[in-house]
Coordinates of C-alpha atoms (C1' of nucleotides) in Angstrom, one line a residue:
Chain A
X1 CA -1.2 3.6 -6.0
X2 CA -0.4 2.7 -2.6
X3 CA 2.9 2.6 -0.3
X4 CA 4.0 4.5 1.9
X5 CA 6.0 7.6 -0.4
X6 CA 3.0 7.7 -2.7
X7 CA 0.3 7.8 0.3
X8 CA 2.5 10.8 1.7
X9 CA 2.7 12.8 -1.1
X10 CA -1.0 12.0 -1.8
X11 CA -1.6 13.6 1.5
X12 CA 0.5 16.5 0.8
X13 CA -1.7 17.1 -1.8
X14 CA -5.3 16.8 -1.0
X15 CA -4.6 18.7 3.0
X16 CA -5.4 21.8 1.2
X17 CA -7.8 20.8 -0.4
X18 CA -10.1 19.0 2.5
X19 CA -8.8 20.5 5.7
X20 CA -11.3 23.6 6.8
X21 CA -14.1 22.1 4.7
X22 CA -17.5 21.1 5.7
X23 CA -18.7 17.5 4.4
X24 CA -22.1 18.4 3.3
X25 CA -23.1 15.2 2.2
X26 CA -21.6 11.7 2.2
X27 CA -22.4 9.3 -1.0
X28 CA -21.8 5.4 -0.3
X29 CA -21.5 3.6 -3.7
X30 CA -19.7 0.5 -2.9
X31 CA -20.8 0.0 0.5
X32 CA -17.8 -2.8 0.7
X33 CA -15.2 -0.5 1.2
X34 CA -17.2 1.3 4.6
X35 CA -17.2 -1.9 6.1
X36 CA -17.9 -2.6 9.1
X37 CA -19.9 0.7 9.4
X38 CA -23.3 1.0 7.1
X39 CA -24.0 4.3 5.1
X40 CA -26.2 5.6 7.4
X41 CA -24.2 5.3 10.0
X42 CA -20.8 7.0 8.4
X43 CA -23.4 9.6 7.4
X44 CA -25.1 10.3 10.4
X45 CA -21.2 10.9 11.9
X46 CA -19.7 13.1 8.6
X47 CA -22.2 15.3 8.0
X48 CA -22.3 18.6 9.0
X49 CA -19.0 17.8 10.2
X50 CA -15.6 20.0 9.1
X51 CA -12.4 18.2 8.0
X52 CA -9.7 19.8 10.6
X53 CA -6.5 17.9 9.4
X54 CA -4.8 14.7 7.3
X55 CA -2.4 12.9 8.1
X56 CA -0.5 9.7 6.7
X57 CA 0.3 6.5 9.2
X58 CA 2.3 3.6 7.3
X59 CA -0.2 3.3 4.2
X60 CA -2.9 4.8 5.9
X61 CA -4.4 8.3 5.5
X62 CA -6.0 10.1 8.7
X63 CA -8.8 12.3 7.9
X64 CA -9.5 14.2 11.8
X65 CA -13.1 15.9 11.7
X66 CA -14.6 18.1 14.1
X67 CA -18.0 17.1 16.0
X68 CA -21.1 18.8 13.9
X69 CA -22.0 21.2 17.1
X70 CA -25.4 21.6 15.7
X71 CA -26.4 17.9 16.0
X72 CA -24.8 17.2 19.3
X73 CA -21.5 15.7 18.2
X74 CA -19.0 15.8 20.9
X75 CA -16.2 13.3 20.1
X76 CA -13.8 14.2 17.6
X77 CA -14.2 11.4 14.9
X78 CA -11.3 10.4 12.8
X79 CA -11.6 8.3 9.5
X80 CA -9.7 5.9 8.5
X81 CA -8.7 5.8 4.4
X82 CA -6.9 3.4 2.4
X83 CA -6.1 2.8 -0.8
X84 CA -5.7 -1.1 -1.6
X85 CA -3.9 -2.0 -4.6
X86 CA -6.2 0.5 -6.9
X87 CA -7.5 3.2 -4.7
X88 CA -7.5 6.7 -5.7
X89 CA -8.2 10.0 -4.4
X90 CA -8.5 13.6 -5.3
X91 CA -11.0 16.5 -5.5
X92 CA -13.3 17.5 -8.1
X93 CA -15.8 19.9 -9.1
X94 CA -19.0 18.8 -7.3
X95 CA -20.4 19.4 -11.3
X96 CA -18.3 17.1 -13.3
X97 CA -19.6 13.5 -13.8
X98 CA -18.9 10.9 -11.1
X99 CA -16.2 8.6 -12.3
X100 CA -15.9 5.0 -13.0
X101 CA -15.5 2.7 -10.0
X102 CA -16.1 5.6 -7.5
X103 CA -16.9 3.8 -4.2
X104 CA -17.1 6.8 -2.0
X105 CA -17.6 10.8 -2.5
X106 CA -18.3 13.6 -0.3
X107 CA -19.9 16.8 -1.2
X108 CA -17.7 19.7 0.1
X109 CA -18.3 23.5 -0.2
X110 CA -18.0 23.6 -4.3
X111 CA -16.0 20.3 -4.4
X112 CA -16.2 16.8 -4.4
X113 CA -13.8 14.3 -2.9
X114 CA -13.8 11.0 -5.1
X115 CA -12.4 7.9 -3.1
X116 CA -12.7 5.4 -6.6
X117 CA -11.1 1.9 -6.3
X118 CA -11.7 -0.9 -9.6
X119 CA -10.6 -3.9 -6.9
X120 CA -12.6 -2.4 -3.6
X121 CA -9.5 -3.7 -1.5
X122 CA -9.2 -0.3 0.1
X123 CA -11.2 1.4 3.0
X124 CA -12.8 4.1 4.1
X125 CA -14.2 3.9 7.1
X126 CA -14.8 4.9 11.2
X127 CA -12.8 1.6 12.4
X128 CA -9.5 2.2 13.5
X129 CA -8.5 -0.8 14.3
X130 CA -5.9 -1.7 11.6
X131 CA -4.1 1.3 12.6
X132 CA -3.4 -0.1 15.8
X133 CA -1.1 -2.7 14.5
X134 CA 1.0 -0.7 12.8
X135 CA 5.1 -0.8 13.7
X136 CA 6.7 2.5 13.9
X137 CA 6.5 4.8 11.2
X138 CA 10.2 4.2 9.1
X139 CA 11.4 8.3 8.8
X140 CA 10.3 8.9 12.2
X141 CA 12.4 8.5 15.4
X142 CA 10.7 5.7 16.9
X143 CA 11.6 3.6 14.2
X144 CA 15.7 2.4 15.6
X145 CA 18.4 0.5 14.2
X146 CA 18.3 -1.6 17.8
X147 CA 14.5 -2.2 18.0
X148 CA 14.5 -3.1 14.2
X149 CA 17.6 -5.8 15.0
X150 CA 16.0 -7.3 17.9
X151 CA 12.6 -7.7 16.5
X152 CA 14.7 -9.2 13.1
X153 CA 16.1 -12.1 15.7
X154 CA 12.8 -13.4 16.4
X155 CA 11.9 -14.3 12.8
X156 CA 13.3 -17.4 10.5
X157 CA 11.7 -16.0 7.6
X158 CA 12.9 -14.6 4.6
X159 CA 13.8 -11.3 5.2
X160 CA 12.0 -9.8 1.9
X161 CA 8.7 -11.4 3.1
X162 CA 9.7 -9.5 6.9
X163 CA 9.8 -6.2 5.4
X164 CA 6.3 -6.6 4.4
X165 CA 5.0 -7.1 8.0
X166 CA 3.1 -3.7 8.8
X167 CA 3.6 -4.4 12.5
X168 CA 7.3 -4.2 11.9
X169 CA 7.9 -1.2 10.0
X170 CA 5.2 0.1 9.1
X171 CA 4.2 1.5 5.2
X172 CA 7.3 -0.5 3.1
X173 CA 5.3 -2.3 0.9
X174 CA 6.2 -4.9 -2.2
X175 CA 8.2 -2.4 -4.5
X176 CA 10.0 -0.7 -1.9
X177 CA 11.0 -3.8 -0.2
X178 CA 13.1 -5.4 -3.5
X179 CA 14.7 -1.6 -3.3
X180 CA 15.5 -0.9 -0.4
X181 CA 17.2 -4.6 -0.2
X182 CA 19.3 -3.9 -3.2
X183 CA 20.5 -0.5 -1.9
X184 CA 21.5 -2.4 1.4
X185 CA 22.9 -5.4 -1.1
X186 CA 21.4 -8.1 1.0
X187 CA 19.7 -11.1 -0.9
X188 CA 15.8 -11.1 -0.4
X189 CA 15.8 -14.9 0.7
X190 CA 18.4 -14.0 3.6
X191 CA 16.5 -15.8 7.2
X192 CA 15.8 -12.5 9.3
X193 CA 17.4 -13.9 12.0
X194 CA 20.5 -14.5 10.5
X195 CA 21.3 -10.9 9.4
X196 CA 24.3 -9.7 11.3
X197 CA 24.0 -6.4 12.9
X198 CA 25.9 -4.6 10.4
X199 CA 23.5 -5.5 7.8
X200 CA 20.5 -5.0 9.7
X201 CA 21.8 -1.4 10.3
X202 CA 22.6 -1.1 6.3
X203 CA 18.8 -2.3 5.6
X204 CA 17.3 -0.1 8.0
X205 CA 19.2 3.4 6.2
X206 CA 18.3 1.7 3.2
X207 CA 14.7 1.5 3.8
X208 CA 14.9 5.3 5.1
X209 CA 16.9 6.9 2.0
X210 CA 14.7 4.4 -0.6
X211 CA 11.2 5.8 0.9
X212 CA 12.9 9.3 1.3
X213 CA 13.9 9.9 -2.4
X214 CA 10.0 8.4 -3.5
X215 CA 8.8 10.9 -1.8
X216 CA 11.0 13.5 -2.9
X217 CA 11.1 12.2 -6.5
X218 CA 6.9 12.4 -6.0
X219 CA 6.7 16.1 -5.0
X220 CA 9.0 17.2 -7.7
X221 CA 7.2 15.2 -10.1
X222 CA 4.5 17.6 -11.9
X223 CA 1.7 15.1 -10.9
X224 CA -1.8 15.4 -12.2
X225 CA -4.4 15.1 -9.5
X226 CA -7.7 15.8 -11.4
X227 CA -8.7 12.1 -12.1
X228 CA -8.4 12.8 -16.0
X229 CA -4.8 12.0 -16.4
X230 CA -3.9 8.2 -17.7
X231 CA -0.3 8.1 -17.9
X232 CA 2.8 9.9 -17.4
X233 CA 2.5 12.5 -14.5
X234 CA -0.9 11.1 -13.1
X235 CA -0.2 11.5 -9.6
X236 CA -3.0 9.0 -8.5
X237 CA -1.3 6.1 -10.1
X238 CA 2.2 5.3 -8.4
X239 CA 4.4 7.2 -9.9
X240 CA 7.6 5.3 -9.3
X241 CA 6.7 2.2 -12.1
X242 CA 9.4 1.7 -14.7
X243 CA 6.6 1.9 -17.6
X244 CA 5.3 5.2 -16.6
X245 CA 8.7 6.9 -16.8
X246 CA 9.8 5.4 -19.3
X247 CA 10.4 7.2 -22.4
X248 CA 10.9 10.6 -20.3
X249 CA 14.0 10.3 -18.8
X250 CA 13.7 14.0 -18.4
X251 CA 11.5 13.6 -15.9
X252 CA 13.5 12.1 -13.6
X253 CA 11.4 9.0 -12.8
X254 CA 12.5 6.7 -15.5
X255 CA 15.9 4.7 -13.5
X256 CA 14.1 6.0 -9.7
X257 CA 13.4 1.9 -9.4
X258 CA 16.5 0.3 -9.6
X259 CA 15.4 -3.7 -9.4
X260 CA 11.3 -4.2 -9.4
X261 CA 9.7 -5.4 -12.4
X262 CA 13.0 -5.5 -14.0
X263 CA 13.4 -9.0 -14.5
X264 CA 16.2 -9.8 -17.7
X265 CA 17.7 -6.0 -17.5
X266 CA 20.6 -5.3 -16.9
X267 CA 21.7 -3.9 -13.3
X268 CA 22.3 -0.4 -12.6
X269 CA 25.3 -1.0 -11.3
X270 CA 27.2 -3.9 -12.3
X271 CA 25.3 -4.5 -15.2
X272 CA 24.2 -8.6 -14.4
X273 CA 20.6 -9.5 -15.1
X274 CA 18.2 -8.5 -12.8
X275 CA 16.4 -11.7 -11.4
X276 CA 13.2 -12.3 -10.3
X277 CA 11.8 -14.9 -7.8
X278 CA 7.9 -15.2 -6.0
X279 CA 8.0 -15.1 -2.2
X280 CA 5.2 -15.6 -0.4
X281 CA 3.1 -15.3 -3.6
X282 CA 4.3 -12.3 -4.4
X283 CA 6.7 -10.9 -7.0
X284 CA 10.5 -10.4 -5.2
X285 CA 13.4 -8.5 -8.0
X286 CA 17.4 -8.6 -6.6
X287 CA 20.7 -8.3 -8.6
X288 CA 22.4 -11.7 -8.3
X289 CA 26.0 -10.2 -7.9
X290 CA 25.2 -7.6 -5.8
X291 CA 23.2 -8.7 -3.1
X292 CA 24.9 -11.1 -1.0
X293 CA 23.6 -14.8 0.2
Chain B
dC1 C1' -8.0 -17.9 -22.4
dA2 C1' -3.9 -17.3 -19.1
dC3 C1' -1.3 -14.8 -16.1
dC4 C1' 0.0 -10.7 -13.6
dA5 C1' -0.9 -6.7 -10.5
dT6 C1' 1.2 -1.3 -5.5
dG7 C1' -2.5 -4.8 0.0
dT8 C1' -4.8 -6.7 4.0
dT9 C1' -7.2 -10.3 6.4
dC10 C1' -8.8 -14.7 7.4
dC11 C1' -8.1 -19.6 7.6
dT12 C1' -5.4 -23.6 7.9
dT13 C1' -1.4 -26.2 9.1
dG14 C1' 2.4 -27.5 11.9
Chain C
dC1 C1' -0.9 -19.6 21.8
dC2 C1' 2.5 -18.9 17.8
dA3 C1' 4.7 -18.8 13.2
dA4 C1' 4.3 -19.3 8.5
dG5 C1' 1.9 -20.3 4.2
dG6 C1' -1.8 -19.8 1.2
dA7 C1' -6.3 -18.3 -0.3
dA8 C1' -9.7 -14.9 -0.7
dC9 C1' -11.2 -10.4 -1.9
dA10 C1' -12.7 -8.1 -7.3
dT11 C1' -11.3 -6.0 -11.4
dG12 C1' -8.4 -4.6 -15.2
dG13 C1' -4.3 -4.8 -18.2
dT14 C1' -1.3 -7.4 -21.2

DNA sequence: CACCATGTTCCTTG
DNA sequence: CCAAGGAACATGGT
């Protein structure tokens, strides 16, 4: 469920949820997904401890926790959560079951946080270090047309495969790059460096407005958090896919992605086929006509 | 059985 | 050292 609109309204939901809680106990299925820290270890620093805030960077959620007073914490320890290509999270009644592929939960007051993930390609964990490499966060201020152009220059890669580079912007991830390219009408293969400036400015509102409206699109959504939901409104799965809107127009989700995992249908705007092409191994969607070479 | 999948990181190649 | 490409990670859905 993971880029960066989904991870934001994901936080937006659980912050209630976890901030001004106590972790009472801290429950290491999949030790894989704690790594490099051990269980003991991620214990000995959680428990006792109370979750003070959340916050989203790029992909990454942010869990701040005070020191637990009573055991001689001093250092504020932050942890580090992300979700891979199959993480999910959300709060539970500490009586219901554990579910499937639950790699981490922590016993709050009455609650339970699950952190479950089938592929184990997310984290949660005390290193910080990935965080460190991020690029600016894209809605915030740091992230400007003139930085985005010059650090564009350097590249002669494609500039769909760019996109993808956490260190350049951070949280855009394979769905919203084929989006936000289409909105800006520039062709995926395009050499970064070779993007003039007016396009560079183009893709860099683009990538803004595309992550914008996920977001918005997720909050009005009426997502279900409680790990039960399969389907249509299940807020832990990205919301944004074609198939999961589709059928319920209603709902507002159903034409929110314009060109991924569209291949053969027609474009939303001039009606040719949407195409699709692997870059980098990965799956790349554009409208032929109108995303200029 | 074959192929595909929202991500990151490590290794190799040039 | 750097840029770029590819594989690995591990599991489930179609």
């Amino acid at each position: 469920m993971p880029e960066l609109p989904e991870v934001e309204v994901l936080a937006l939901h659980l912050r209630p949820h976890l901030v001004g809680e106590t972790i009472r106990e801290v429950h290491v299925i999949r030790p894989r997904v704690i790594r490099p820290n051990s269980a003991s270890e991620l214990s000995r620093r959680l428990v006792g401890s109370r979750v003070t805030s959340l916050e989203r960077r790029g992909k990454f959620l942010l869990f701040g926790t005070t020191p637990d007073s009573s055991r001689g914490g001093v250092t504020e320890v932050p942890v580090l959560g992300h979700l891979g290509m199959t993480g999910r999270m959300f709060v539970q009644s500490a009586e219901l079951p554990l579910p499937r592929h639950t790699a981490v939960h922590l016993l709050l007051g009455r609650s339970r946080m699950i952190y479950q993930d089938p592929r184990l390609f997310g984290r949660f964990t005390l290193d910080l270090s990935s965080v460190k490499e991020l690029g600016p966060e894209p809605l915030g201020e740091e992230f400007s047309v003139e930085a985005f152009h010059a650090r564009l220059q350097g590249s002669r890669q494609p500039i769909k495969v760019r996109l993808l580079d956490q260190a350049l912007v951070a949280g855009v991830g394979n769905i919203y790059a084929s989006e936000a390219l289409f909105r800006a009408g520039i062709r995926p293969t395009r050499r970064s460096d070779q993007l003039r400036a007016a396009e560079t400015a183009r893709l860099h509102g683009a990538i803004r407005e595309t992550l914008r409206e996920a977001i918005e699109c997720g909050i009005s959504l009426d997502l279900d958090f409680s790990g039960q939901a399969t389907g249509e409104g299940d807020g832990l799965f990205y919301y944004g896919r074609a198939s999961v809107a589709g059928g319920s127009e209603s709902k507002g989700g159903g034409e929110r992605l314009r060109v991924y995992d569209r291949a053969g249908e027609p474009c939303v705007v001039c009606g040719t086929a949407i195409r699709r092409l692997v870059q980098a191994a990965r799956s790349t969607y554009f409208c032929p006509r109108c995303q200029k070479r």
